[in-house]
mmCIF file of C-alpha atoms and ligand atoms in Angstrom:
data_model
loop_
_atom_site.group_PDB
_atom_site.id
_atom_site.type_symbol
_atom_site.label_atom_id
_atom_site.label_comp_id
_atom_site.label_asym_id
_atom_site.label_seq_id
_atom_site.Cartn_x
_atom_site.Cartn_y
_atom_site.Cartn_z
ATOM 1 C CA MET A 1 42.162 75.609 -29.852
ATOM 2 C CA GLY A 2 41.231 72.197 -31.540
ATOM 3 C CA LYS A 3 39.982 71.238 -34.616
ATOM 4 C CA VAL A 4 36.487 72.486 -35.738
ATOM 5 C CA LEU A 5 34.554 70.703 -38.191
ATOM 6 C CA VAL A 6 31.915 73.459 -39.963
ATOM 7 C CA VAL A 7 28.735 71.744 -41.195
ATOM 8 C CA VAL A 8 27.432 74.002 -44.042
ATOM 9 C CA ASP A 9 23.294 74.085 -44.844
ATOM 10 C CA MET A 10 22.650 70.498 -44.526
ATOM 11 C CA GLN A 11 19.100 71.246 -44.518
ATOM 12 C CA ASN A 12 16.133 69.567 -46.245
ATOM 13 C CA ASP A 13 15.560 71.744 -49.042
ATOM 14 C CA PHE A 14 19.255 71.495 -50.047
ATOM 15 C CA ILE A 15 19.188 67.506 -49.893
ATOM 16 C CA ASP A 16 15.772 66.333 -50.942
ATOM 17 C CA GLY A 17 13.812 69.391 -51.171
ATOM 18 C CA VAL A 18 12.792 72.422 -53.390
ATOM 19 C CA LEU A 19 16.706 73.066 -53.981
ATOM 20 C CA GLY A 20 17.689 69.174 -53.701
ATOM 21 C CA THR A 21 20.080 67.023 -55.823
ATOM 22 C CA LYS A 22 21.054 63.698 -56.203
ATOM 23 C CA GLU A 23 24.741 64.457 -55.308
ATOM 24 C CA ALA A 24 23.521 66.017 -51.904
ATOM 25 C CA SER A 25 21.587 62.854 -50.864
ATOM 26 C CA ALA A 26 24.336 60.839 -52.167
ATOM 27 C CA ILE A 27 26.720 62.305 -49.710
ATOM 28 C CA LEU A 28 24.778 62.245 -46.780
ATOM 29 C CA PRO A 29 26.058 59.054 -45.117
ATOM 30 C CA GLU A 30 29.273 59.898 -45.719
ATOM 31 C CA ALA A 31 28.817 63.377 -44.014
ATOM 32 C CA VAL A 32 27.002 61.635 -41.125
ATOM 33 C CA SER A 33 30.207 59.497 -40.675
ATOM 34 C CA ARG A 34 32.702 62.339 -41.105
ATOM 35 C CA ILE A 35 30.507 64.191 -38.093
ATOM 36 C CA LYS A 36 30.807 61.089 -35.715
ATOM 37 C CA ALA A 37 34.533 60.532 -36.503
ATOM 38 C CA ALA A 38 35.157 63.979 -35.917
ATOM 39 C CA LYS A 39 33.312 63.880 -32.526
ATOM 40 C CA GLU A 40 35.204 60.914 -31.706
ATOM 41 C CA ALA A 41 38.390 62.589 -32.859
ATOM 42 C CA GLY A 42 37.484 65.707 -29.913
ATOM 43 C CA TYR A 43 36.487 68.277 -32.942
ATOM 44 C CA GLU A 44 34.099 70.913 -31.823
ATOM 45 C CA ILE A 45 31.182 70.559 -34.558
ATOM 46 C CA VAL A 46 29.367 73.843 -35.708
ATOM 47 C CA LEU A 47 26.438 73.967 -38.334
ATOM 48 C CA THR A 48 25.308 76.594 -40.432
ATOM 49 C CA MET A 49 21.550 76.992 -41.266
ATOM 50 C CA ASP A 50 20.395 78.951 -44.390
ATOM 51 C CA THR A 51 17.505 81.237 -43.060
ATOM 52 C CA HIS A 52 14.998 82.965 -44.886
ATOM 53 C CA ASP A 53 11.790 84.788 -44.003
ATOM 54 C CA THR A 54 8.452 84.676 -45.952
ATOM 55 C CA ASN A 55 9.645 87.848 -47.928
ATOM 56 C CA TYR A 56 12.064 86.105 -49.650
ATOM 57 C CA PHE A 57 10.814 87.471 -53.093
ATOM 58 C CA SER A 58 11.910 90.759 -51.807
ATOM 59 C CA SER A 59 15.867 89.901 -51.400
ATOM 60 C CA GLN A 60 18.273 90.156 -54.125
ATOM 61 C CA GLU A 61 19.057 86.422 -53.759
ATOM 62 C CA SER A 62 15.710 85.505 -55.274
ATOM 63 C CA LYS A 63 16.536 87.114 -58.760
ATOM 64 C CA PHE A 64 19.192 84.478 -59.157
ATOM 65 C CA VAL A 65 17.464 81.736 -57.192
ATOM 66 C CA PRO A 66 13.953 82.222 -57.979
ATOM 67 C CA VAL A 67 13.095 79.376 -55.364
ATOM 68 C CA ALA A 68 11.738 79.939 -51.902
ATOM 69 C CA HIS A 69 13.559 77.813 -49.529
ATOM 70 C CA CYS A 70 14.749 77.571 -46.015
ATOM 71 C CA VAL A 71 11.892 79.574 -44.602
ATOM 72 C CA GLU A 72 12.555 79.679 -41.006
ATOM 73 C CA GLY A 73 10.494 77.240 -39.006
ATOM 74 C CA GLU A 74 9.402 75.181 -42.090
ATOM 75 C CA TYR A 75 10.271 71.464 -42.879
ATOM 76 C CA GLY A 76 12.751 72.431 -45.673
ATOM 77 C CA TRP A 77 14.612 75.051 -43.198
ATOM 78 C CA GLN A 78 15.204 72.071 -40.589
ATOM 79 C CA LEU A 79 18.680 69.783 -40.636
ATOM 80 C CA ASN A 80 18.170 66.824 -42.533
ATOM 81 C CA SER A 81 17.008 64.169 -39.771
ATOM 82 C CA ASP A 82 20.398 62.082 -40.247
ATOM 83 C CA ILE A 83 22.430 65.028 -39.495
ATOM 84 C CA ALA A 84 20.431 66.313 -36.746
ATOM 85 C CA ALA A 85 20.872 63.237 -34.900
ATOM 86 C CA VAL A 86 24.273 63.043 -34.897
ATOM 87 C CA THR A 87 24.664 67.156 -33.686
ATOM 88 C CA GLN A 88 22.350 67.482 -30.913
ATOM 89 C CA GLY A 89 23.318 70.422 -28.638
ATOM 90 C CA ASP A 90 26.016 71.956 -31.512
ATOM 91 C CA LYS A 91 26.394 75.279 -31.836
ATOM 92 C CA VAL A 92 24.071 76.486 -34.903
ATOM 93 C CA PHE A 93 24.579 79.858 -37.098
ATOM 94 C CA LYS A 94 21.968 81.157 -38.657
ATOM 95 C CA LYS A 95 22.578 83.213 -41.613
ATOM 96 C CA SER A 96 20.086 85.103 -44.648
ATOM 97 C CA THR A 97 22.995 84.852 -47.013
ATOM 98 C CA PHE A 98 25.713 82.704 -48.214
ATOM 99 C CA ALA A 99 28.553 82.968 -45.563
ATOM 100 C CA SER A 100 28.144 83.488 -42.081
ATOM 101 C CA THR A 101 30.629 86.481 -40.666
ATOM 102 C CA ARG A 102 29.525 85.471 -37.313
ATOM 103 C CA LEU A 103 30.784 82.034 -37.711
ATOM 104 C CA ALA A 104 34.160 83.233 -39.361
ATOM 105 C CA ASP A 105 34.463 85.858 -36.268
ATOM 106 C CA TYR A 106 33.513 82.747 -33.728
ATOM 107 C CA LEU A 107 36.321 80.459 -35.413
ATOM 108 C CA LYS A 108 38.856 83.382 -34.999
ATOM 109 C CA SER A 109 37.555 83.767 -31.283
ATOM 110 C CA THR A 110 38.445 80.234 -30.640
ATOM 111 C CA ARG A 111 42.239 80.145 -32.052
ATOM 112 C CA CYS A 112 40.949 76.756 -33.458
ATOM 113 C CA GLU A 113 44.277 75.351 -34.975
ATOM 114 C CA GLU A 114 42.152 73.951 -38.165
ATOM 115 C CA VAL A 115 39.027 74.202 -39.834
ATOM 116 C CA GLU A 116 37.347 71.339 -41.947
ATOM 117 C CA ILE A 117 34.130 72.012 -44.106
ATOM 118 C CA ILE A 118 31.676 70.095 -45.353
ATOM 119 C CA GLY A 119 28.034 70.210 -46.503
ATOM 120 C CA VAL A 120 26.342 71.885 -49.835
ATOM 121 C CA CYS A 121 26.380 73.592 -52.013
ATOM 122 C CA THR A 122 30.148 73.240 -52.820
ATOM 123 C CA ASP A 123 29.883 76.272 -55.578
ATOM 124 C CA ILE A 124 27.465 78.602 -53.132
ATOM 125 C CA CYS A 125 27.748 78.443 -49.632
ATOM 126 C CA VAL A 126 30.587 76.254 -49.015
ATOM 127 C CA ILE A 127 32.808 78.155 -50.960
ATOM 128 C CA CYS A 128 31.620 81.467 -49.737
ATOM 129 C CA ASN A 129 32.367 80.328 -46.147
ATOM 130 C CA ALA A 130 36.016 78.959 -46.893
ATOM 131 C CA ILE A 131 36.844 82.290 -48.302
ATOM 132 C CA ILE A 132 35.523 84.146 -45.631
ATOM 133 C CA ILE A 133 37.219 81.831 -43.234
ATOM 134 C CA LYS A 134 40.497 81.891 -45.108
ATOM 135 C CA THR A 135 40.446 85.579 -45.182
ATOM 136 C CA LEU A 136 39.564 86.096 -41.668
ATOM 137 C CA LEU A 137 42.263 83.332 -40.264
ATOM 138 C CA PRO A 138 45.082 83.158 -43.188
ATOM 139 C CA GLU A 139 47.293 81.111 -40.983
ATOM 140 C CA THR A 140 44.789 78.628 -39.971
ATOM 141 C CA PRO A 141 44.832 75.334 -42.462
ATOM 142 C CA VAL A 142 41.330 75.325 -43.761
ATOM 143 C CA ILE A 143 40.568 72.124 -45.475
ATOM 144 C CA VAL A 144 37.154 71.107 -47.466
ATOM 145 C CA ASN A 145 36.389 67.501 -47.622
ATOM 146 C CA SER A 146 35.205 67.110 -51.054
ATOM 147 C CA SER A 147 33.303 63.512 -50.485
ATOM 148 C CA CYS A 148 31.163 65.340 -48.341
ATOM 149 C CA CYS A 149 30.222 68.243 -50.361
ATOM 150 C CA ALA A 150 27.714 68.445 -53.115
ATOM 151 C CA GLY A 151 27.557 71.464 -55.857
ATOM 152 C CA THR A 152 24.365 72.741 -57.812
ATOM 153 C CA THR A 153 25.782 70.686 -60.650
ATOM 154 C CA LYS A 154 28.865 67.916 -60.708
ATOM 155 C CA LYS A 155 30.416 70.648 -63.095
ATOM 156 C CA ALA A 156 30.039 73.354 -60.455
ATOM 157 C CA HIS A 157 31.228 71.435 -57.753
ATOM 158 C CA ASN A 158 34.455 70.704 -59.299
ATOM 159 C CA CYS A 159 35.003 74.475 -60.479
ATOM 160 C CA ALA A 160 34.449 75.440 -56.992
ATOM 161 C CA LEU A 161 36.816 73.199 -55.643
ATOM 162 C CA GLN A 162 39.469 74.299 -58.238
ATOM 163 C CA THR A 163 38.775 77.960 -56.779
ATOM 164 C CA MET A 164 38.954 76.956 -53.715
ATOM 165 C CA LYS A 165 42.440 75.159 -54.008
ATOM 166 C CA ASN A 166 43.841 78.693 -55.806
ATOM 167 C CA CYS A 167 42.909 80.277 -52.817
ATOM 168 C CA CYS A 168 44.852 78.150 -50.613
ATOM 169 C CA VAL A 169 42.004 75.870 -49.484
ATOM 170 C CA LYS A 170 43.274 72.370 -49.032
ATOM 171 C CA VAL A 171 40.874 70.358 -50.930
ATOM 172 C CA ILE A 172 40.690 66.261 -49.859
HETATM 173 ZN ZN1 ZN B 201 19.234 81.066 -49.453
#
């Protein structure tokens, strides 16, 4: 029941770390205020955290993204401190791939009435989570709040938003 705000991968490595972008840093204040407002409006907040081990270079992902990132326990893996400060005690889904199937299963189990997604990267983990959630919960409105999302590039961000729209995800 109720509404859920999903905060995707707002970790140091994706904001101002090894895979950070100026767009990701730029959305940070907006993302923090969206989390605060959602909490005040009674949303449940859940977070995903990209989580790799020190064997990253033996993964398929490393062949496409040849930059070690989000190694569990390291600084780059940790949530950005501004995000961490407003999500104390909220549920976290660690994942070693782009989307969290456990998160989608959890959302289904809660019978939530609406899911809003924010975070990074629009064209990788935001879109993958949005599509898996929409696939598992076709009758639940899934919203991507684009002002609180950043892609690997501006173009990739916009392409991903269009693809999500095509898949019945509401982009605001
Ligand atoms: Zn990764």
